[in-house]
């Protein structure tokens, strides 16, 4: 038992800011609200660049939840996952912006409604 | 009491937020946008109040106040981002959202990720977005400086999407506030911390050296598998003298204060030790994205056949001229 206690103390040393009175649920609430903002933005805006920006907002919200859970479990896995989320977000941004530039050259507008004929 | 008030307050927040965002989304009627902004601000205020009450409920009288400005800034900037009719301003508000969430990362003691996020997201990805926005938006002529493109001026189905979005938020938050109290407190951080230290003998040695615990010719003893000779259970560190081939043990009351793996050590160790293959995959994803972006955005220049032939001849002439 002493052994376990010791490792807990060490882990607390590595995370010096023991979050007083702010629980995991607080961060999860902010994260969920940010995610919903991104969702609403993606559904309502017609500008393709803003739509992709809103997906970035959703990535951001997911990252906040990952970091909060990582802090909750006193591990580094959450932060590692945020690195990979960041990586995927960068790849997605590159592809999406290339696609937007391509589509803009065809129709001279950024409106997603100009591509109605693509409906599946 | 908490089980009754908490859901009602949460659903009130969700309804208010939905009304606010639905009204604040860009539309022809400008006055409604300001009203929507005010309604949304009241929803955020109510949310902060509920969260603050919940925080004081949990035993400690003083909540960590820094959380609230960051949360308000993040939510306010994100709603302004999805409601602002001009794309450049949207991108700038998104940068504000990122910086606010970096503040929350700092509060969660993820300082490396906070700074990496500012550098990578706000510094690199968002600047690329700004480039493309400016590249792909027609410059307003001087006569119509206030003109906003139809694409950005009117939102599509604001009411339905707000209802869907905030219904999702209501369900999520209910599940969270119910479920989290059932989660066991994080009292079993396993041996992650110790195994990180065990596997970083050079770091332990450096800390000991800086604290003046190592004399000339001494170094931290290693186990056979290369890990640092720290006995976790007995709380001792073995130090060997390479000249005299003697060993001594350092008791826990002589340990330097800073003998702990910091956030960056833990993150780096976790990344390299537990997820080495994922780094390779991430590299491949980035490479493929780069190639795909180059192929997609490349400009096809169609030349007539005789023009092509003329260009090829000119190229050949210049090359042979250069050789001669």
CSV table of C-alpha atoms in Angstrom, one decimal:
chain,number,residue,atom,x,y,z
A,1,UNK,CA,0.0,0.0,0.0
A,2,UNK,CA,2.9,2.3,0.8
A,3,UNK,CA,4.2,1.6,-2.6
A,4,UNK,CA,1.0,2.7,-4.3
A,5,UNK,CA,0.8,5.8,-2.2
A,6,UNK,CA,4.3,6.8,-3.2
A,7,UNK,CA,3.6,6.4,-6.9
A,8,UNK,CA,0.5,8.6,-6.4
A,9,UNK,CA,2.6,11.3,-4.8
A,10,UNK,CA,5.1,11.2,-7.6
A,11,UNK,CA,2.3,11.4,-10.1
A,12,UNK,CA,1.0,14.5,-8.3
A,13,UNK,CA,4.4,16.0,-8.5
A,14,UNK,CA,4.4,15.7,-12.2
A,15,UNK,CA,1.0,17.4,-12.3
A,16,UNK,CA,1.6,20.2,-9.8
A,17,UNK,CA,-1.6,22.1,-10.5
A,18,UNK,CA,-4.1,19.9,-8.6
A,19,UNK,CA,-7.2,21.3,-10.2
A,20,UNK,CA,-9.1,22.5,-7.1
A,21,UNK,CA,-12.9,22.3,-7.3
A,22,UNK,CA,-13.0,22.3,-11.1
A,23,UNK,CA,-14.1,18.8,-12.0
A,24,UNK,CA,-13.7,16.8,-15.1
A,25,UNK,CA,-17.3,17.6,-15.9
A,26,UNK,CA,-16.5,21.3,-16.2
A,27,UNK,CA,-14.0,20.7,-19.0
A,28,UNK,CA,-16.3,18.2,-20.7
A,29,UNK,CA,-19.1,20.7,-20.7
A,30,UNK,CA,-16.9,23.3,-22.4
A,31,UNK,CA,-15.7,20.7,-24.8
A,32,UNK,CA,-19.2,19.5,-25.7
A,33,UNK,CA,-20.4,23.1,-26.1
A,34,UNK,CA,-17.5,23.8,-28.5
A,35,UNK,CA,-18.2,20.7,-30.4
A,36,UNK,CA,-21.9,21.6,-30.8
A,37,UNK,CA,-20.9,25.1,-32.0
A,38,UNK,CA,-18.7,23.5,-34.6
A,39,UNK,CA,-21.6,21.1,-35.6
A,40,UNK,CA,-24.0,24.0,-36.0
A,41,UNK,CA,-21.6,26.1,-37.9
A,42,UNK,CA,-20.9,23.1,-40.3
A,43,UNK,CA,-24.6,22.6,-40.9
A,44,UNK,CA,-25.6,26.3,-41.3
A,45,UNK,CA,-22.8,28.1,-43.1
A,46,UNK,CA,-22.6,27.9,-46.9
A,47,UNK,CA,-19.1,29.1,-47.3
A,48,UNK,CA,-16.9,26.0,-47.8
A,49,UNK,CA,-13.9,27.4,-46.0
A,50,UNK,CA,-16.0,28.2,-42.9
A,51,UNK,CA,-17.4,24.7,-43.0
A,52,UNK,CA,-13.9,23.2,-42.9
A,53,UNK,CA,-13.0,25.8,-40.2
A,54,UNK,CA,-15.9,24.4,-38.2
A,55,UNK,CA,-14.5,20.9,-38.5
A,56,UNK,CA,-11.3,22.2,-37.0
A,57,UNK,CA,-13.4,23.6,-34.1
A,58,UNK,CA,-14.8,20.1,-33.5
A,59,UNK,CA,-11.2,18.7,-33.6
A,60,UNK,CA,-10.3,21.3,-31.0
A,61,UNK,CA,-13.2,20.3,-28.7
A,62,UNK,CA,-12.2,16.7,-29.0
A,63,UNK,CA,-8.7,17.6,-28.0
A,64,UNK,CA,-9.9,19.4,-24.9
A,65,UNK,CA,-11.9,16.4,-23.8
A,66,UNK,CA,-8.8,14.1,-24.4
A,67,UNK,CA,-6.5,16.3,-22.4
A,68,UNK,CA,-9.1,16.6,-19.6
A,69,UNK,CA,-9.5,12.8,-19.4
A,70,UNK,CA,-5.7,12.4,-19.5
A,71,UNK,CA,-5.4,14.8,-16.5
A,72,UNK,CA,-8.2,12.8,-14.8
A,73,UNK,CA,-6.3,9.6,-15.1
A,74,UNK,CA,-2.9,11.2,-14.5
A,75,UNK,CA,-1.5,9.7,-17.7
A,76,UNK,CA,0.1,11.1,-20.8
A,77,UNK,CA,-2.0,9.1,-23.3
A,78,UNK,CA,-4.5,11.9,-23.8
A,79,UNK,CA,-1.8,14.4,-24.8
A,80,UNK,CA,-0.3,11.8,-27.1
A,81,UNK,CA,-3.6,11.4,-28.8
A,82,UNK,CA,-3.9,15.2,-29.1
A,83,UNK,CA,-0.6,15.2,-31.0
A,84,UNK,CA,-2.1,12.7,-33.5
A,85,UNK,CA,-5.4,14.7,-33.7
A,86,UNK,CA,-3.3,17.7,-34.5
A,87,UNK,CA,-1.5,15.7,-37.2
A,88,UNK,CA,-4.8,14.6,-38.8
A,89,UNK,CA,-6.2,18.1,-38.6
A,90,UNK,CA,-3.2,19.4,-40.4
A,91,UNK,CA,-3.5,16.8,-43.1
A,92,UNK,CA,-7.3,17.5,-43.4
A,93,UNK,CA,-6.6,21.2,-43.7
A,94,UNK,CA,-4.2,20.7,-46.5
A,95,UNK,CA,-6.6,18.4,-48.4
A,96,UNK,CA,-9.6,20.5,-47.8
A,97,UNK,CA,-8.0,23.8,-48.8
A,98,UNK,CA,-6.6,22.2,-52.0
A,99,UNK,CA,-10.2,20.9,-52.7
A,100,UNK,CA,-11.6,24.4,-52.0
A,101,UNK,CA,-9.2,26.1,-54.4
A,102,UNK,CA,-9.9,23.5,-57.1
A,103,UNK,CA,-13.7,24.0,-56.7
A,104,UNK,CA,-13.3,27.7,-56.6
A,105,UNK,CA,-11.5,27.7,-59.9
A,106,UNK,CA,-14.4,25.8,-61.5
A,107,UNK,CA,-17.3,28.0,-60.4
A,108,UNK,CA,-15.8,31.2,-59.1
A,109,UNK,CA,-17.8,30.9,-55.8
A,110,UNK,CA,-17.2,29.4,-52.4
A,111,UNK,CA,-20.8,28.5,-51.9
A,112,UNK,CA,-21.4,24.8,-51.1
A,113,UNK,CA,-24.8,25.2,-52.8
A,114,UNK,CA,-23.1,25.8,-56.2
A,115,UNK,CA,-22.3,22.0,-56.1
A,116,UNK,CA,-25.9,20.8,-55.6
A,117,UNK,CA,-25.5,18.3,-58.5
A,118,UNK,CA,-23.1,16.3,-56.4
A,119,UNK,CA,-25.9,15.0,-54.2
A,120,UNK,CA,-25.6,11.3,-53.8
B,1,UNK,CA,-32.0,18.5,-4.8
B,2,UNK,CA,-29.1,18.4,-7.1
B,3,UNK,CA,-30.8,15.8,-9.2
B,4,UNK,CA,-33.8,18.0,-9.8
B,5,UNK,CA,-32.1,21.4,-10.2
B,6,UNK,CA,-29.2,20.3,-12.3
B,7,UNK,CA,-31.2,18.8,-15.2
B,8,UNK,CA,-33.6,21.8,-15.3
B,9,UNK,CA,-30.7,24.3,-15.3
B,10,UNK,CA,-28.9,22.3,-18.0
B,11,UNK,CA,-31.9,22.1,-20.3
B,12,UNK,CA,-32.6,25.8,-19.7
B,13,UNK,CA,-29.0,26.6,-20.7
B,14,UNK,CA,-29.4,24.4,-23.8
B,15,UNK,CA,-32.7,26.1,-24.8
B,16,UNK,CA,-31.4,29.6,-24.3
B,17,UNK,CA,-28.2,28.7,-26.2
B,18,UNK,CA,-30.2,27.3,-29.1
B,19,UNK,CA,-32.4,30.4,-29.3
B,20,UNK,CA,-29.4,32.7,-29.1
B,21,UNK,CA,-27.3,30.9,-31.7
B,22,UNK,CA,-30.3,30.5,-34.0
B,23,UNK,CA,-31.0,34.2,-33.8
B,24,UNK,CA,-27.3,35.2,-34.0
B,25,UNK,CA,-26.6,33.3,-37.2
B,26,UNK,CA,-26.2,35.6,-40.2
B,27,UNK,CA,-29.4,36.8,-41.8
B,28,UNK,CA,-30.8,39.8,-43.5
B,29,UNK,CA,-32.3,41.2,-40.3
B,30,UNK,CA,-29.4,42.6,-38.4
B,31,UNK,CA,-31.2,43.6,-35.2
B,32,UNK,CA,-32.1,40.0,-34.5
B,33,UNK,CA,-28.3,39.1,-34.4
B,34,UNK,CA,-27.7,41.4,-31.5
B,35,UNK,CA,-30.6,40.0,-29.6
B,36,UNK,CA,-29.3,36.5,-30.3
B,37,UNK,CA,-25.9,37.5,-29.0
B,38,UNK,CA,-27.4,38.8,-25.8
B,39,UNK,CA,-29.5,35.6,-25.3
B,40,UNK,CA,-26.5,33.4,-25.9
B,41,UNK,CA,-24.4,35.5,-23.5
B,42,UNK,CA,-27.1,35.0,-20.8
B,43,UNK,CA,-27.0,31.2,-21.5
B,44,UNK,CA,-23.2,31.3,-21.0
B,45,UNK,CA,-23.7,33.3,-17.8
B,46,UNK,CA,-26.2,30.7,-16.5
B,47,UNK,CA,-23.9,27.9,-17.4
B,48,UNK,CA,-21.0,29.6,-15.5
B,49,UNK,CA,-23.3,30.0,-12.6
B,50,UNK,CA,-24.4,26.4,-12.6
B,51,UNK,CA,-20.8,25.2,-13.0
B,52,UNK,CA,-19.6,27.5,-10.3
B,53,UNK,CA,-22.3,26.2,-7.9
B,54,UNK,CA,-21.4,22.7,-8.8
B,55,UNK,CA,-17.7,23.5,-8.1
B,56,UNK,CA,-18.5,24.9,-4.6
B,57,UNK,CA,-20.7,21.9,-3.9
B,58,UNK,CA,-17.7,19.6,-4.3
B,59,UNK,CA,-16.3,20.4,-0.9
B,60,UNK,CA,-13.7,23.1,-1.6
B,61,UNK,CA,-14.9,26.6,-1.1
B,62,UNK,CA,-12.6,28.4,-3.6
B,63,UNK,CA,-12.9,27.2,-7.2
B,64,UNK,CA,-10.1,27.7,-9.6
B,65,UNK,CA,-11.2,31.0,-11.0
B,66,UNK,CA,-8.9,30.9,-14.1
B,67,UNK,CA,-11.1,28.2,-15.7
B,68,UNK,CA,-14.1,30.6,-16.1
B,69,UNK,CA,-12.5,33.4,-18.2
B,70,UNK,CA,-11.0,30.8,-20.5
B,71,UNK,CA,-14.3,28.9,-20.8
B,72,UNK,CA,-16.3,32.1,-21.5
B,73,UNK,CA,-13.7,33.3,-24.0
B,74,UNK,CA,-13.6,29.9,-25.8
B,75,UNK,CA,-17.4,29.7,-26.0
B,76,UNK,CA,-18.0,33.4,-26.9
B,77,UNK,CA,-15.3,33.3,-29.6
B,78,UNK,CA,-16.6,30.1,-31.1
B,79,UNK,CA,-20.1,31.4,-31.4
B,80,UNK,CA,-18.8,34.6,-32.9
B,81,UNK,CA,-16.8,32.5,-35.3
B,82,UNK,CA,-19.8,30.6,-36.6
B,83,UNK,CA,-22.0,33.7,-36.8
B,84,UNK,CA,-19.6,36.3,-38.3
B,85,UNK,CA,-20.5,37.0,-41.9
B,86,UNK,CA,-16.9,37.7,-43.0
B,87,UNK,CA,-14.7,34.6,-43.3
B,88,UNK,CA,-11.5,36.4,-42.3
B,89,UNK,CA,-13.0,37.5,-39.0
B,90,UNK,CA,-14.3,33.9,-38.5
B,91,UNK,CA,-10.7,32.6,-38.8
B,92,UNK,CA,-9.4,35.3,-36.4
B,93,UNK,CA,-12.1,34.4,-33.8
B,94,UNK,CA,-11.1,30.7,-34.2
B,95,UNK,CA,-7.6,31.7,-33.3
B,96,UNK,CA,-9.0,33.3,-30.1
B,97,UNK,CA,-10.9,30.1,-29.4
B,98,UNK,CA,-7.6,28.1,-29.7
B,99,UNK,CA,-5.8,30.5,-27.4
B,100,UNK,CA,-8.5,30.2,-24.8
B,101,UNK,CA,-8.4,26.4,-25.0
B,102,UNK,CA,-4.6,26.6,-24.6
B,103,UNK,CA,-5.3,28.4,-21.4
B,104,UNK,CA,-7.4,25.5,-20.3
B,105,UNK,CA,-4.6,23.1,-21.4
B,106,UNK,CA,-2.3,25.0,-19.1
B,107,UNK,CA,-4.7,24.6,-16.2
B,108,UNK,CA,-4.8,20.9,-17.0
B,109,UNK,CA,-1.0,20.9,-16.7
B,110,UNK,CA,-0.5,20.0,-20.4
B,111,UNK,CA,1.9,22.8,-21.0
B,112,UNK,CA,3.7,21.3,-23.9
B,113,UNK,CA,0.5,20.7,-25.8
B,114,UNK,CA,-0.7,24.3,-25.0
B,115,UNK,CA,2.4,25.8,-26.7
B,116,UNK,CA,2.4,23.3,-29.5
B,117,UNK,CA,-1.2,24.2,-30.2
B,118,UNK,CA,-0.4,27.9,-30.4
B,119,UNK,CA,2.5,27.3,-32.7
B,120,UNK,CA,0.9,24.7,-35.0
B,121,UNK,CA,-2.8,25.6,-35.0
B,122,UNK,CA,-2.8,29.4,-34.6
B,123,UNK,CA,0.6,29.8,-36.3
B,124,UNK,CA,0.5,27.4,-39.2
B,125,UNK,CA,-2.9,25.9,-40.0
B,126,UNK,CA,-4.9,29.0,-39.4
B,127,UNK,CA,-2.5,31.2,-41.5
B,128,UNK,CA,-3.0,28.7,-44.3
B,129,UNK,CA,-6.7,29.1,-44.0
B,130,UNK,CA,-6.4,32.9,-44.0
B,131,UNK,CA,-4.3,32.6,-47.2
B,132,UNK,CA,-6.9,30.6,-48.9
B,133,UNK,CA,-9.7,32.9,-47.7
B,134,UNK,CA,-8.0,35.9,-49.2
B,135,UNK,CA,-7.0,34.0,-52.3
B,136,UNK,CA,-10.5,32.8,-53.0
B,137,UNK,CA,-12.6,35.8,-52.0
B,138,UNK,CA,-13.3,38.5,-54.5
B,139,UNK,CA,-12.0,41.8,-53.3
B,140,UNK,CA,-14.9,44.2,-52.7
B,141,UNK,CA,-14.8,47.2,-55.0
B,142,UNK,CA,-14.7,50.6,-53.4
B,143,UNK,CA,-18.3,51.2,-54.2
B,144,UNK,CA,-19.4,48.2,-52.3
B,145,UNK,CA,-17.0,48.0,-49.4
B,146,UNK,CA,-19.9,47.0,-47.1
B,147,UNK,CA,-21.2,44.4,-49.5
B,148,UNK,CA,-21.1,40.8,-48.1
B,149,UNK,CA,-21.4,37.9,-50.5
B,150,UNK,CA,-24.8,36.1,-50.5
B,151,UNK,CA,-23.0,32.9,-49.5
B,152,UNK,CA,-21.9,34.4,-46.2
B,153,UNK,CA,-24.8,36.7,-45.5
B,154,UNK,CA,-27.6,34.2,-45.0
B,155,UNK,CA,-27.4,31.0,-43.0
B,156,UNK,CA,-29.0,27.8,-44.2
B,157,UNK,CA,-31.6,26.3,-41.9
B,158,UNK,CA,-30.5,27.9,-38.7
B,159,UNK,CA,-33.4,26.7,-36.5
B,160,UNK,CA,-33.3,23.1,-37.4
B,161,UNK,CA,-29.5,22.8,-36.9
B,162,UNK,CA,-29.6,24.7,-33.6
B,163,UNK,CA,-32.3,22.3,-32.4
B,164,UNK,CA,-30.3,19.3,-33.4
B,165,UNK,CA,-27.1,20.7,-32.0
B,166,UNK,CA,-28.4,21.7,-28.6
B,167,UNK,CA,-30.4,18.6,-28.2
B,168,UNK,CA,-27.1,16.7,-28.6
B,169,UNK,CA,-25.5,19.1,-26.1
B,170,UNK,CA,-28.4,18.4,-23.6
B,171,UNK,CA,-28.0,14.7,-23.9
B,172,UNK,CA,-24.2,14.8,-23.7
B,173,UNK,CA,-24.2,17.1,-20.6
B,174,UNK,CA,-26.8,15.0,-18.8
B,175,UNK,CA,-24.8,11.9,-19.4
B,176,UNK,CA,-21.7,13.7,-18.2
B,177,UNK,CA,-23.0,15.1,-15.0
B,178,UNK,CA,-24.7,11.9,-14.1
B,179,UNK,CA,-21.9,9.6,-15.2
B,180,UNK,CA,-18.8,11.4,-13.9
B,181,UNK,CA,-19.7,11.0,-10.2
B,182,UNK,CA,-19.8,7.3,-10.8
B,183,UNK,CA,-16.3,7.2,-12.2
B,184,UNK,CA,-13.8,6.1,-9.6
B,185,UNK,CA,-11.4,8.9,-8.6
B,186,UNK,CA,-8.0,8.6,-10.2
B,187,UNK,CA,-6.3,7.1,-7.2
B,188,UNK,CA,-4.5,4.4,-9.2
B,189,UNK,CA,-2.1,6.0,-11.6
B,190,UNK,CA,-0.5,2.6,-11.9
B,191,UNK,CA,3.3,2.7,-12.0
B,192,UNK,CA,3.4,4.9,-15.0
B,193,UNK,CA,5.3,7.6,-13.2
B,194,UNK,CA,7.9,5.3,-11.8
B,195,UNK,CA,8.4,3.4,-14.9
B,196,UNK,CA,9.0,6.6,-16.7
B,197,UNK,CA,11.7,7.6,-14.2
B,198,UNK,CA,13.2,4.1,-14.3
B,199,UNK,CA,13.5,4.3,-18.1
B,200,UNK,CA,15.2,7.7,-18.0
B,201,UNK,CA,18.4,7.0,-16.2
B,202,UNK,CA,20.3,9.9,-17.8
B,203,UNK,CA,17.7,12.3,-16.6
B,204,UNK,CA,17.8,10.9,-13.0
B,205,UNK,CA,21.6,11.1,-13.1
B,206,UNK,CA,21.4,14.7,-14.3
B,207,UNK,CA,19.0,15.7,-11.5
B,208,UNK,CA,21.2,14.0,-8.9
B,209,UNK,CA,24.2,15.7,-10.3
B,210,UNK,CA,22.6,19.1,-10.2
B,211,UNK,CA,21.5,18.6,-6.7
B,212,UNK,CA,25.1,17.8,-5.7
B,213,UNK,CA,24.4,14.2,-4.7
B,214,UNK,CA,27.0,12.8,-7.0
B,215,UNK,CA,30.7,13.1,-6.2
B,216,UNK,CA,33.6,12.7,-8.6
B,217,UNK,CA,33.7,9.3,-10.4
B,218,UNK,CA,30.2,8.4,-9.3
B,219,UNK,CA,27.3,7.6,-11.5
B,220,UNK,CA,23.8,6.2,-11.2
B,221,UNK,CA,23.8,2.4,-11.3
B,222,UNK,CA,22.0,0.7,-14.0
B,223,UNK,CA,20.1,-2.6,-13.9
B,224,UNK,CA,20.9,-5.3,-16.4
B,225,UNK,CA,18.2,-4.1,-18.8
B,226,UNK,CA,19.6,-0.6,-18.8
B,227,UNK,CA,17.0,0.9,-16.5
B,228,UNK,CA,17.9,3.1,-13.6
B,229,UNK,CA,18.6,1.2,-10.4
B,230,UNK,CA,15.8,2.7,-8.3
B,231,UNK,CA,14.1,0.5,-5.8
B,232,UNK,CA,10.6,1.8,-5.8
B,233,UNK,CA,9.4,-0.3,-2.9
B,234,UNK,CA,12.3,0.5,-0.6
B,235,UNK,CA,12.7,4.0,-2.0
B,236,UNK,CA,16.4,3.9,-2.6
B,237,UNK,CA,18.6,4.8,-5.4
B,238,UNK,CA,21.8,2.8,-6.0
B,239,UNK,CA,24.9,4.9,-7.0
B,240,UNK,CA,28.1,3.2,-8.1
B,241,UNK,CA,31.6,4.6,-8.1
B,242,UNK,CA,33.2,3.6,-11.4
B,243,UNK,CA,36.7,4.2,-10.2
B,244,UNK,CA,36.6,2.2,-6.9
B,245,UNK,CA,33.8,-0.2,-8.1
B,246,UNK,CA,31.8,0.4,-4.9
B,247,UNK,CA,28.2,1.1,-4.6
B,248,UNK,CA,26.2,3.1,-2.1
B,249,UNK,CA,22.5,3.7,-1.7
B,250,UNK,CA,20.7,7.0,-1.5
B,251,UNK,CA,17.8,7.0,1.0
B,252,UNK,CA,14.5,8.7,0.1
B,253,UNK,CA,15.2,11.6,2.6
B,254,UNK,CA,18.2,12.5,0.6
B,255,UNK,CA,16.4,12.5,-2.8
B,256,UNK,CA,16.4,15.9,-4.5
B,257,UNK,CA,13.0,17.6,-4.5
B,258,UNK,CA,12.7,17.7,-8.3
B,259,UNK,CA,13.2,13.9,-8.8
B,260,UNK,CA,10.0,13.4,-10.8
B,261,UNK,CA,9.3,13.1,-14.5
B,262,UNK,CA,7.7,16.3,-15.8
B,263,UNK,CA,5.0,16.6,-18.3
B,264,UNK,CA,7.3,16.7,-21.3
B,265,UNK,CA,9.2,13.6,-20.1
B,266,UNK,CA,6.0,11.7,-19.6
B,267,UNK,CA,4.6,12.8,-23.0
B,268,UNK,CA,7.8,12.1,-24.9
B,269,UNK,CA,8.2,8.7,-23.2
B,270,UNK,CA,4.5,7.8,-23.8
B,271,UNK,CA,4.9,8.9,-27.5
B,272,UNK,CA,8.1,7.1,-28.2
B,273,UNK,CA,7.6,4.0,-26.0
B,274,UNK,CA,4.0,3.3,-26.3
B,275,UNK,CA,3.0,4.6,-29.7
B,276,UNK,CA,6.1,4.3,-32.0
B,277,UNK,CA,4.2,2.8,-34.9
B,278,UNK,CA,1.6,5.6,-34.8
B,279,UNK,CA,4.3,8.2,-35.4
B,280,UNK,CA,5.2,6.4,-38.6
B,281,UNK,CA,1.5,6.3,-39.6
B,282,UNK,CA,1.1,10.0,-38.9
B,283,UNK,CA,4.1,10.7,-41.1
B,284,UNK,CA,2.6,8.7,-43.9
B,285,UNK,CA,-0.7,10.5,-43.5
B,286,UNK,CA,1.0,13.9,-43.7
B,287,UNK,CA,3.0,12.9,-46.7
B,288,UNK,CA,0.0,11.6,-48.5
B,289,UNK,CA,-1.9,14.8,-47.7
B,290,UNK,CA,0.9,16.9,-49.0
B,291,UNK,CA,1.0,14.9,-52.3
B,292,UNK,CA,-2.8,14.9,-52.6
B,293,UNK,CA,-2.9,18.7,-52.0
B,294,UNK,CA,-0.3,19.3,-54.6
B,295,UNK,CA,-2.0,17.0,-57.2
B,296,UNK,CA,-5.5,18.5,-56.4
B,297,UNK,CA,-4.5,22.2,-56.5
B,298,UNK,CA,-2.2,22.0,-59.5
B,299,UNK,CA,-3.2,24.2,-62.3
B,300,UNK,CA,-3.7,22.4,-65.6
B,301,UNK,CA,-2.4,24.6,-68.5
B,302,UNK,CA,-3.8,23.4,-71.8
B,303,UNK,CA,-1.6,24.3,-74.7
B,304,UNK,CA,-2.3,23.9,-78.3
B,305,UNK,CA,-0.3,21.2,-80.1
B,306,UNK,CA,1.8,23.5,-82.2
B,307,UNK,CA,2.5,25.8,-79.2
B,308,UNK,CA,3.7,22.8,-77.3
B,309,UNK,CA,6.0,21.8,-80.2
B,310,UNK,CA,7.3,25.4,-80.3
B,311,UNK,CA,8.0,25.4,-76.6
B,312,UNK,CA,9.7,22.1,-76.8
B,313,UNK,CA,11.9,23.3,-79.7
B,314,UNK,CA,12.8,26.5,-77.8
B,315,UNK,CA,13.7,24.4,-74.7
B,316,UNK,CA,15.8,22.1,-76.7
B,317,UNK,CA,17.6,25.0,-78.4
B,318,UNK,CA,18.4,26.7,-75.2
B,319,UNK,CA,19.7,23.5,-73.7
B,320,UNK,CA,22.0,22.7,-76.6
B,321,UNK,CA,23.1,26.3,-76.7
B,322,UNK,CA,24.0,26.1,-73.0
B,323,UNK,CA,26.0,23.0,-73.6
B,324,UNK,CA,27.9,24.5,-76.5
